[in-house]
Short mmCIF file of C-alpha atoms in Angstrom, two decimals:
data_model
loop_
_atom_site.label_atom_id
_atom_site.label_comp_id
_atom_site.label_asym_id
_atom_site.label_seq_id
_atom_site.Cartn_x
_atom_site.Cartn_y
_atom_site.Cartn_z
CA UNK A 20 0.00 0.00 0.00
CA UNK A 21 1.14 3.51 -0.71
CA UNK A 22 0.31 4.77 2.57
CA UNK A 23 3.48 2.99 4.32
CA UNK A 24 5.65 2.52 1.10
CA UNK A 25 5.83 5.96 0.78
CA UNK A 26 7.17 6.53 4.03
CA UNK A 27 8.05 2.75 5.51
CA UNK A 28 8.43 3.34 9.15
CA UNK A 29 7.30 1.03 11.95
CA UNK A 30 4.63 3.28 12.92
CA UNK A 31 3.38 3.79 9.85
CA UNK A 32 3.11 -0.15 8.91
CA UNK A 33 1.52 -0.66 12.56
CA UNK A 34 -0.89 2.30 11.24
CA UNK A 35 -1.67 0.66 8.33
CA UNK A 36 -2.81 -2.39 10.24
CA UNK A 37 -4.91 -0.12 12.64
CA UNK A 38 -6.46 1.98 9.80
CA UNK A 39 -6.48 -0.08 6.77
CA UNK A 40 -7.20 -3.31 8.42
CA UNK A 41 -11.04 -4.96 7.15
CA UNK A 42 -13.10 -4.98 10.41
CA UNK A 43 -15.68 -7.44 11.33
CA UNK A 44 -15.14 -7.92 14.50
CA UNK A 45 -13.05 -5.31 17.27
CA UNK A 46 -11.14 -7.78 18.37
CA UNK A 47 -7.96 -5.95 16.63
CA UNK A 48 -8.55 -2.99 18.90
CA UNK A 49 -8.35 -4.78 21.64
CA UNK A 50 -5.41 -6.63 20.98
CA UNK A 51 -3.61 -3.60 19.97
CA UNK A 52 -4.23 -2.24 23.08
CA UNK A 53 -3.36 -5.04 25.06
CA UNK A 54 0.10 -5.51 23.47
CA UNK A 55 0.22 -1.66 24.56
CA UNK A 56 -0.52 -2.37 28.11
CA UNK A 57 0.89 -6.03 28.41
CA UNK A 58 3.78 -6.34 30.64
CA UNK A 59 7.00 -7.35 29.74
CA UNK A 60 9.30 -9.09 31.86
CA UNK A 61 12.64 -9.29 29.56
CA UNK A 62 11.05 -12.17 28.27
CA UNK A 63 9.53 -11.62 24.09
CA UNK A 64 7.21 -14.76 24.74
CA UNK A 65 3.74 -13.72 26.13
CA UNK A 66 1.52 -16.71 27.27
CA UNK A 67 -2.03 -15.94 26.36
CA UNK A 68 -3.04 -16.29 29.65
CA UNK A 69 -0.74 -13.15 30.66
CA UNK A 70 -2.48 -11.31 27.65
CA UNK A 71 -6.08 -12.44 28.04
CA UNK A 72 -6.34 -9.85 31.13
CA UNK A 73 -5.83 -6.69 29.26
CA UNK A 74 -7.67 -7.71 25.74
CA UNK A 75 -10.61 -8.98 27.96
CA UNK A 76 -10.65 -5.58 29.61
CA UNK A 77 -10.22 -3.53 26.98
CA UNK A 78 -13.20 -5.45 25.00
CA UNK A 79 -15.31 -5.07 28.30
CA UNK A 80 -14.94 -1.28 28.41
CA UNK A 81 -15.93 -1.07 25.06
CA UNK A 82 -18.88 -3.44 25.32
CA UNK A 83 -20.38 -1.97 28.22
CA UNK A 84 -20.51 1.67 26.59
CA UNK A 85 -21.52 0.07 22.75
CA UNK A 86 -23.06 -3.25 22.57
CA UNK A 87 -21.81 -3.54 18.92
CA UNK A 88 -18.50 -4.98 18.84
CA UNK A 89 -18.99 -7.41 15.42
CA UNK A 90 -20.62 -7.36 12.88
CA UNK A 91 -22.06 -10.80 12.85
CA UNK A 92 -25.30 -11.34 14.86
CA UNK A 93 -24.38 -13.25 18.00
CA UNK A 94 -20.43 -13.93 19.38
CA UNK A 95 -19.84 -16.87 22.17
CA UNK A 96 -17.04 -14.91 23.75
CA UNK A 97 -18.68 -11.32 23.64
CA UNK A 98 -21.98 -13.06 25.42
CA UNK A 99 -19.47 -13.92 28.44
CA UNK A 100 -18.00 -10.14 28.10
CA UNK A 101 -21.63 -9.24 28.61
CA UNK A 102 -21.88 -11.76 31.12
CA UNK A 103 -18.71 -10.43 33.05
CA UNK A 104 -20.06 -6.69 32.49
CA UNK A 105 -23.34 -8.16 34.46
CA UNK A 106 -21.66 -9.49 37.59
CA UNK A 107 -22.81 -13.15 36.23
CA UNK A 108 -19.46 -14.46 36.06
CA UNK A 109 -15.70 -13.46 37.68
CA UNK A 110 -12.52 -12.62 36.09
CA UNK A 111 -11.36 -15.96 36.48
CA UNK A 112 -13.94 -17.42 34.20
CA UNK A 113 -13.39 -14.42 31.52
CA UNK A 114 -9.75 -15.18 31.35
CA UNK A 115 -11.00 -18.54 30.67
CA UNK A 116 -13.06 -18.25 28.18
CA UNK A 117 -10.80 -15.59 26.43
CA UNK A 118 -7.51 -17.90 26.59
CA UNK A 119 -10.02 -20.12 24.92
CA UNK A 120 -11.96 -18.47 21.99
CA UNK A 121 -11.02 -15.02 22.31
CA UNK A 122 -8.34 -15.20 20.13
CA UNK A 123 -8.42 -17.76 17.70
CA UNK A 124 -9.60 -15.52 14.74
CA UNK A 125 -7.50 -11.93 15.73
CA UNK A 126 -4.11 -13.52 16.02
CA UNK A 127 -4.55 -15.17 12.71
CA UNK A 128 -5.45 -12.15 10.78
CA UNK A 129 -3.68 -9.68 12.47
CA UNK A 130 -0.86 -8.83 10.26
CA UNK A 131 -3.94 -8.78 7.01
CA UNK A 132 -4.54 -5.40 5.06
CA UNK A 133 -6.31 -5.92 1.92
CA UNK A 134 -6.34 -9.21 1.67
CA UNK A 135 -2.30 -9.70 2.24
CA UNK A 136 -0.07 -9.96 4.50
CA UNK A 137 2.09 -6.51 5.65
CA UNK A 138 5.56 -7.52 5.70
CA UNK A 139 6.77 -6.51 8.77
CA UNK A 140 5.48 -8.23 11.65
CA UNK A 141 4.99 -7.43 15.32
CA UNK A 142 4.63 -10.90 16.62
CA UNK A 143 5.03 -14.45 15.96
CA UNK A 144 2.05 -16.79 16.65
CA UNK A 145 3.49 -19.96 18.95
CA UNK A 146 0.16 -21.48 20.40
CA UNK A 147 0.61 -24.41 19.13
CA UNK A 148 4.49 -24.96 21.00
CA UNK A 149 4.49 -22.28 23.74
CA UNK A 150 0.85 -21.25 24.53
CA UNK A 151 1.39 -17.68 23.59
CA UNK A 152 2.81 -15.18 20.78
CA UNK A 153 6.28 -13.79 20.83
CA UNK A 154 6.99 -10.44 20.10
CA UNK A 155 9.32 -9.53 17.37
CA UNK A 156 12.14 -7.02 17.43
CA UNK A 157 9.95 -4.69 15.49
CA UNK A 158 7.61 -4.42 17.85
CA UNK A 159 10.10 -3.10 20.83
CA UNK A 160 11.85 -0.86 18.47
CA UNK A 161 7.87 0.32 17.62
CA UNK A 162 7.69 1.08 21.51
CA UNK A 163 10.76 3.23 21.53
CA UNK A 164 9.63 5.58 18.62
CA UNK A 165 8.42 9.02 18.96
CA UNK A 166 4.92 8.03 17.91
CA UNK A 167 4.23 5.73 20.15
CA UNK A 168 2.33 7.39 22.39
CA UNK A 169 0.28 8.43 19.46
CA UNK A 170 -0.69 5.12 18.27
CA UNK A 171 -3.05 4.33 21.38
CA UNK A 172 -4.79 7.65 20.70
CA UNK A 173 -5.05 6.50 17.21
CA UNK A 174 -6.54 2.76 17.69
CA UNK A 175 -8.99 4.24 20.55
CA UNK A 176 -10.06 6.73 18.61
CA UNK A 177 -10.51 4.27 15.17
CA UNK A 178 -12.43 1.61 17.65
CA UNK A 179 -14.47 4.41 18.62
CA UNK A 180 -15.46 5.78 14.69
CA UNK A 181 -16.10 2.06 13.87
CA UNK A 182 -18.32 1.55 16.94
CA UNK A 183 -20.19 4.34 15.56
CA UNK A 184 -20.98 3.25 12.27
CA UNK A 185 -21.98 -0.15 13.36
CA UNK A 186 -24.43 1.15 15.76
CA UNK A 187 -26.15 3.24 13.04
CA UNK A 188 -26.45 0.58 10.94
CA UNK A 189 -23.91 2.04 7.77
CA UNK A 190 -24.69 0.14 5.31
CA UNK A 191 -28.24 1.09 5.94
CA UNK A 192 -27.45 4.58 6.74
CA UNK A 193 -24.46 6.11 5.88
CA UNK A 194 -22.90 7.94 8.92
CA UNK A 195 -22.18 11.93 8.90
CA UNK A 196 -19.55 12.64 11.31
CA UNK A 197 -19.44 16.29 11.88
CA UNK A 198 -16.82 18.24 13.94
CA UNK A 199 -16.98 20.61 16.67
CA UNK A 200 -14.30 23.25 16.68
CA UNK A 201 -15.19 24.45 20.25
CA UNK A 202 -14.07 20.83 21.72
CA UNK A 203 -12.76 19.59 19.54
CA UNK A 204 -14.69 16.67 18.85
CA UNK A 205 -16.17 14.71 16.06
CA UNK A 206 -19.54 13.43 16.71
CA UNK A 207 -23.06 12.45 14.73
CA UNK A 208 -26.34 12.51 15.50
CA UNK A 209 -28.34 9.50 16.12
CA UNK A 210 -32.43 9.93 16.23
CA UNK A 211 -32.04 13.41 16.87
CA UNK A 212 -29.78 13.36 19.31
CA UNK A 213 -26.24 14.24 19.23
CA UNK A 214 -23.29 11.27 19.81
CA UNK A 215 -19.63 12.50 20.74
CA UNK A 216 -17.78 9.90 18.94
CA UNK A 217 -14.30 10.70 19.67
CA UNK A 218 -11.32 13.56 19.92
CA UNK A 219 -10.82 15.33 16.05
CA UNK A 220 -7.30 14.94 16.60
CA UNK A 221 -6.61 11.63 17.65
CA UNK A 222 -8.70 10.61 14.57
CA UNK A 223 -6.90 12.47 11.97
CA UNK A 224 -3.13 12.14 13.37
CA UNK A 225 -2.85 8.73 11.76
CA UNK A 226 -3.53 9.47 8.34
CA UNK A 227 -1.40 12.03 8.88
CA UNK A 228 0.96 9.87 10.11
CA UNK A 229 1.84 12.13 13.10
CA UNK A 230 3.37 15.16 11.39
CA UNK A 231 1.99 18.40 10.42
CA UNK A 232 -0.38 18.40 7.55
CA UNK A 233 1.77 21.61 5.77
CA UNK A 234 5.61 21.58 6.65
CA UNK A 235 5.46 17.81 8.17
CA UNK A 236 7.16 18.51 11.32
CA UNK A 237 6.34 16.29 14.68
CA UNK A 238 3.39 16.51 16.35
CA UNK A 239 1.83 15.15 19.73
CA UNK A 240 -1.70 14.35 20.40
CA UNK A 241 -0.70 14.71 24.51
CA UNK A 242 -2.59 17.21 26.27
CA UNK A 243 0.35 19.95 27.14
CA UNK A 244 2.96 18.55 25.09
CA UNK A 245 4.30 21.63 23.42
CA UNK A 246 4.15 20.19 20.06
CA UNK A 247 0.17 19.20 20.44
CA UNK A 248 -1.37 19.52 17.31
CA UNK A 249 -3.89 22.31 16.12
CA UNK A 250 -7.02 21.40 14.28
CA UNK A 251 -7.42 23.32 10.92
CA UNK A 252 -9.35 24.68 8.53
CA UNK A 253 -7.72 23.61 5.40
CA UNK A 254 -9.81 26.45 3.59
CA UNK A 255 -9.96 28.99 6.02
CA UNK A 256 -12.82 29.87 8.29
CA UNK A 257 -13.22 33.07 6.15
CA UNK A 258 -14.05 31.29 3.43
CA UNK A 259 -17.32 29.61 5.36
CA UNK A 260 -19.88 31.91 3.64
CA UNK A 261 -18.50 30.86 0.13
CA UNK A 262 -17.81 27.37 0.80
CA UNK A 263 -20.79 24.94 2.48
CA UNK A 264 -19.67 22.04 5.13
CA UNK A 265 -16.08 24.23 5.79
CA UNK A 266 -16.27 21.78 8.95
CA UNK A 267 -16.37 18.86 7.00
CA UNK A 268 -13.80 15.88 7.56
CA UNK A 269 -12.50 16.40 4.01
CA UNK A 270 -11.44 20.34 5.08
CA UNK A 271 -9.72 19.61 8.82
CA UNK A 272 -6.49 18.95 8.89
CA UNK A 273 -3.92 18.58 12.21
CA UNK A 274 -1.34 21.51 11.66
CA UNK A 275 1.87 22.60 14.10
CA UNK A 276 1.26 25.64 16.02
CA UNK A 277 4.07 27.41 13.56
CA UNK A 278 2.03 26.62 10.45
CA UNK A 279 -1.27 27.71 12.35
CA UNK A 280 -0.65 30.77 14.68
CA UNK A 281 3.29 31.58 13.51
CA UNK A 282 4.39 34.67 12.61
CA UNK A 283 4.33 33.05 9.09
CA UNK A 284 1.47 30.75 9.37
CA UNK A 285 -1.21 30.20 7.04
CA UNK A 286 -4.24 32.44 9.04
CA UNK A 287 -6.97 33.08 5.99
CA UNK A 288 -4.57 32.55 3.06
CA UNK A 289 -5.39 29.83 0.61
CA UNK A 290 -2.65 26.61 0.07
CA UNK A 291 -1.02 26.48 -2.39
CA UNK A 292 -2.16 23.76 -5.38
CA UNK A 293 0.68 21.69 -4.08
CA UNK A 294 -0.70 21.47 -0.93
CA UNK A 295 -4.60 20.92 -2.19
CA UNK A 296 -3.43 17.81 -4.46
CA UNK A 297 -2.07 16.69 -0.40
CA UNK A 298 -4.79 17.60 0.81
CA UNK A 299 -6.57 15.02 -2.05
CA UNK A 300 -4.23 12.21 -0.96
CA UNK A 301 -5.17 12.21 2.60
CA UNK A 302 -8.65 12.32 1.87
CA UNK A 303 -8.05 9.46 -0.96
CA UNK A 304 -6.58 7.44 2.45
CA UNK A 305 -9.79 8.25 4.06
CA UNK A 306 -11.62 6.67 1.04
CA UNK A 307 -8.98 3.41 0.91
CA UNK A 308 -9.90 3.20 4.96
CA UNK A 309 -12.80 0.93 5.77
CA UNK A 310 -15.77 2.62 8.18
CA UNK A 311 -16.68 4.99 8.29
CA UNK A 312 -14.67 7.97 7.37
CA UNK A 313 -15.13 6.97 4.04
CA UNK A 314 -18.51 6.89 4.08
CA UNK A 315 -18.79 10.71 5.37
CA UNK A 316 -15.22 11.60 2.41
CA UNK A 317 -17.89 9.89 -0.07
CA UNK A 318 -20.82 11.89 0.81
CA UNK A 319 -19.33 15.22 1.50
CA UNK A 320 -17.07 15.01 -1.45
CA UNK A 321 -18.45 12.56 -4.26
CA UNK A 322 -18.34 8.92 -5.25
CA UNK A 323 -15.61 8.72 -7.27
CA UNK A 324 -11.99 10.06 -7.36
CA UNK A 325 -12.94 12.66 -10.46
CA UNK A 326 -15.35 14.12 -8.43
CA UNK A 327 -13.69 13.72 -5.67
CA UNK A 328 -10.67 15.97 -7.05
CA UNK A 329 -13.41 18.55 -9.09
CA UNK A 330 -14.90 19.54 -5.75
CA UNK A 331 -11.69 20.26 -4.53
CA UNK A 332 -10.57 22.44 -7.25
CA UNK A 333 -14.30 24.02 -7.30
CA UNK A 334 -14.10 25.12 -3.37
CA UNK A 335 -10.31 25.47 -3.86
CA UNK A 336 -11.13 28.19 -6.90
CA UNK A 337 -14.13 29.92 -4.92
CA UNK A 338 -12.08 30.32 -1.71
CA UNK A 339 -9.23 31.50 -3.96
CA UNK A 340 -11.73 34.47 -5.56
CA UNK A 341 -12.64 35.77 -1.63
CA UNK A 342 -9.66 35.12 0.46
CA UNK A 343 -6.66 35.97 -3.23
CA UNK A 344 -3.18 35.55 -1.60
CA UNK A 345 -1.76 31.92 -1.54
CA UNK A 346 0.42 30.27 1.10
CA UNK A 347 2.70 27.35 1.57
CA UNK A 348 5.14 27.00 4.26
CA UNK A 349 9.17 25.87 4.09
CA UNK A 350 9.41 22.09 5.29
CA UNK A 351 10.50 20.89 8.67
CA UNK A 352 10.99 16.98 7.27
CA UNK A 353 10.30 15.12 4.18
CA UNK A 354 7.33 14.43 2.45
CA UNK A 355 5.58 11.34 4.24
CA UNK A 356 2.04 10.98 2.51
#
């Protein structure tokens, strides 16, 4: 895939995983967060048992807030999540069960995006000698990178969009994230009423691949961290009484504070066409991402990549007429998508 050949990091393979990865089920959520929280002794072999504790939790917390978590109609294991969630049974009997079906689909199709194999892997599957996975060198050297951090705001925040679109139903009805600049939140509305679905940021920075969107230097999705990312407007604000849905997905974009509020930053100038044709990739990653970001790029944008890239040159060209003078910053890094 283009997203991590372009720029084939660790993090960005691991991302591809996360973001690319064909869900049916959330059980890759939950297992990417447990090999975030499971402890490691010195040892690289994890027993299942050792790593039931923290998938089975993660899977809970998830269950108990949206009952949704696959999109087939009934699951063995998530009926004894519920089951836990209810008091009915004890840890002891949720380790159990999840040492004994939990896993038997997730480890096995872990390391799938579009229907292949990635090739670097995180872990090696050893059930069948040592009862357990063991994790690969890649994987520690994934835990010492910058982004690290970022990647369990990342997989929360893609469980959470997924949730979303499976309790709506998207096949049925297509889902219409919308985003609040004043939290910063993206959320929908679900029989009138309004759903926070989960932090703008946290959703975008993957895609993004953890740099800003303009000069591609660092940024953090940690609250205080001096490099946290702004949320932009990638036509500006100005522009809203020219162009409709300015809040749209396919217009925010995470941005360094430089880039944003800097002496030189962009403010209510228009990017440059270099920077709109980027701006057309990351959505095009959006479209290439399974639920249901796609499904709100599609409607908000069109159906097909032509008209896809004609609604960005129309808004492009109408923002251009109101807001005239035309921006692009000097680069902190190299290009990464």
């Amino acid at each position: 895939m283009r997203f991590y050949q372009v720029d084939p990091t660790l993090e960005n393979y691991w991302r591809g995983i996360i973001l690319f990865g064909k869900n049916v089920a959330s059980y890759k959520f939950a297992l990417a967060h447990a090999l975030y929280d499971v402890k490691r002794d010195g040892s690289d072999l994890i027993l299942l048992e050792d790593l039931a504790l923290p998938f089975s939790q993660h899977l809970c917390r998830h269950l108990a807030q949206a009952p949704k978590q696959i999109t087939a109609k009934n699951s063995q294991y998530l009926n004894t999540c519920g089951s836990f969630n209810s008091g009915e049974i004890d840890q002891n009997i949720l380790i159990a069960a999840t040492v004994k079906t939990g896993f038997s689909v997730v480890l096995d199709k872990f390391h799938n995006v579009n229907q292949g194999e990635i090739e670097k892997r995180f872990f090696i599957d050893e059930r069948k000698t040592h009862k357990g996975i063991r994790l690969t060198d890649n994987f520690y050297r994934l835990t010492e990178r910058q982004q690290f951090q970022n990647l369990i705001h990342e997989t929360d925040a893609r469980w959470r969009l997924v949730e979303q679109a499976w309790a709506m139903g998207v096949s049925r009805n297509l889902i219409a994230i919308e985003y609040d600049a004043e939290e910063k939140q993206l959320f929908s509305t679900m029989n009138h009423r309004r759903v926070t679905i989960t932090s703008c940021r946290d959703s975008l920075n993957g895609y993004q691949k953890g740099h800003c969107f303009y000069c591609f230097a660092p940024i953090s999705l940690e609250p205080g961290d001096e490099n946290l990312a702004d949320v932009d407007h990638f036509i500006p604000w100005m522009a809203r009484t020219q162009v409709a849905n300015i809040n749209g997905v396919w217009n925010l974009v995470l941005a360094c504070k430089h880039c944003n509020r800097g002496k030189q930053g962009k403010f209510a100038h228009i990017p440059s066409l270099k920077l709109l044709k980027r701006l057309n990739d990351r959505n095009e990653y959006f479209i290439n991402s399974h639920l249901p970001l796609r499904e709100t790029l599609i409607q908000q944008t069109g159906n097909t990549p032509e008209r896809r890239g004609d609604f960005l040159n129309r808004v492009w060209n109408t923002a251009q007429q109101e807001l005239f003078h035309l921006w692009e910053p000097q680069a902190a890094g190299p290009d990464t998508f």
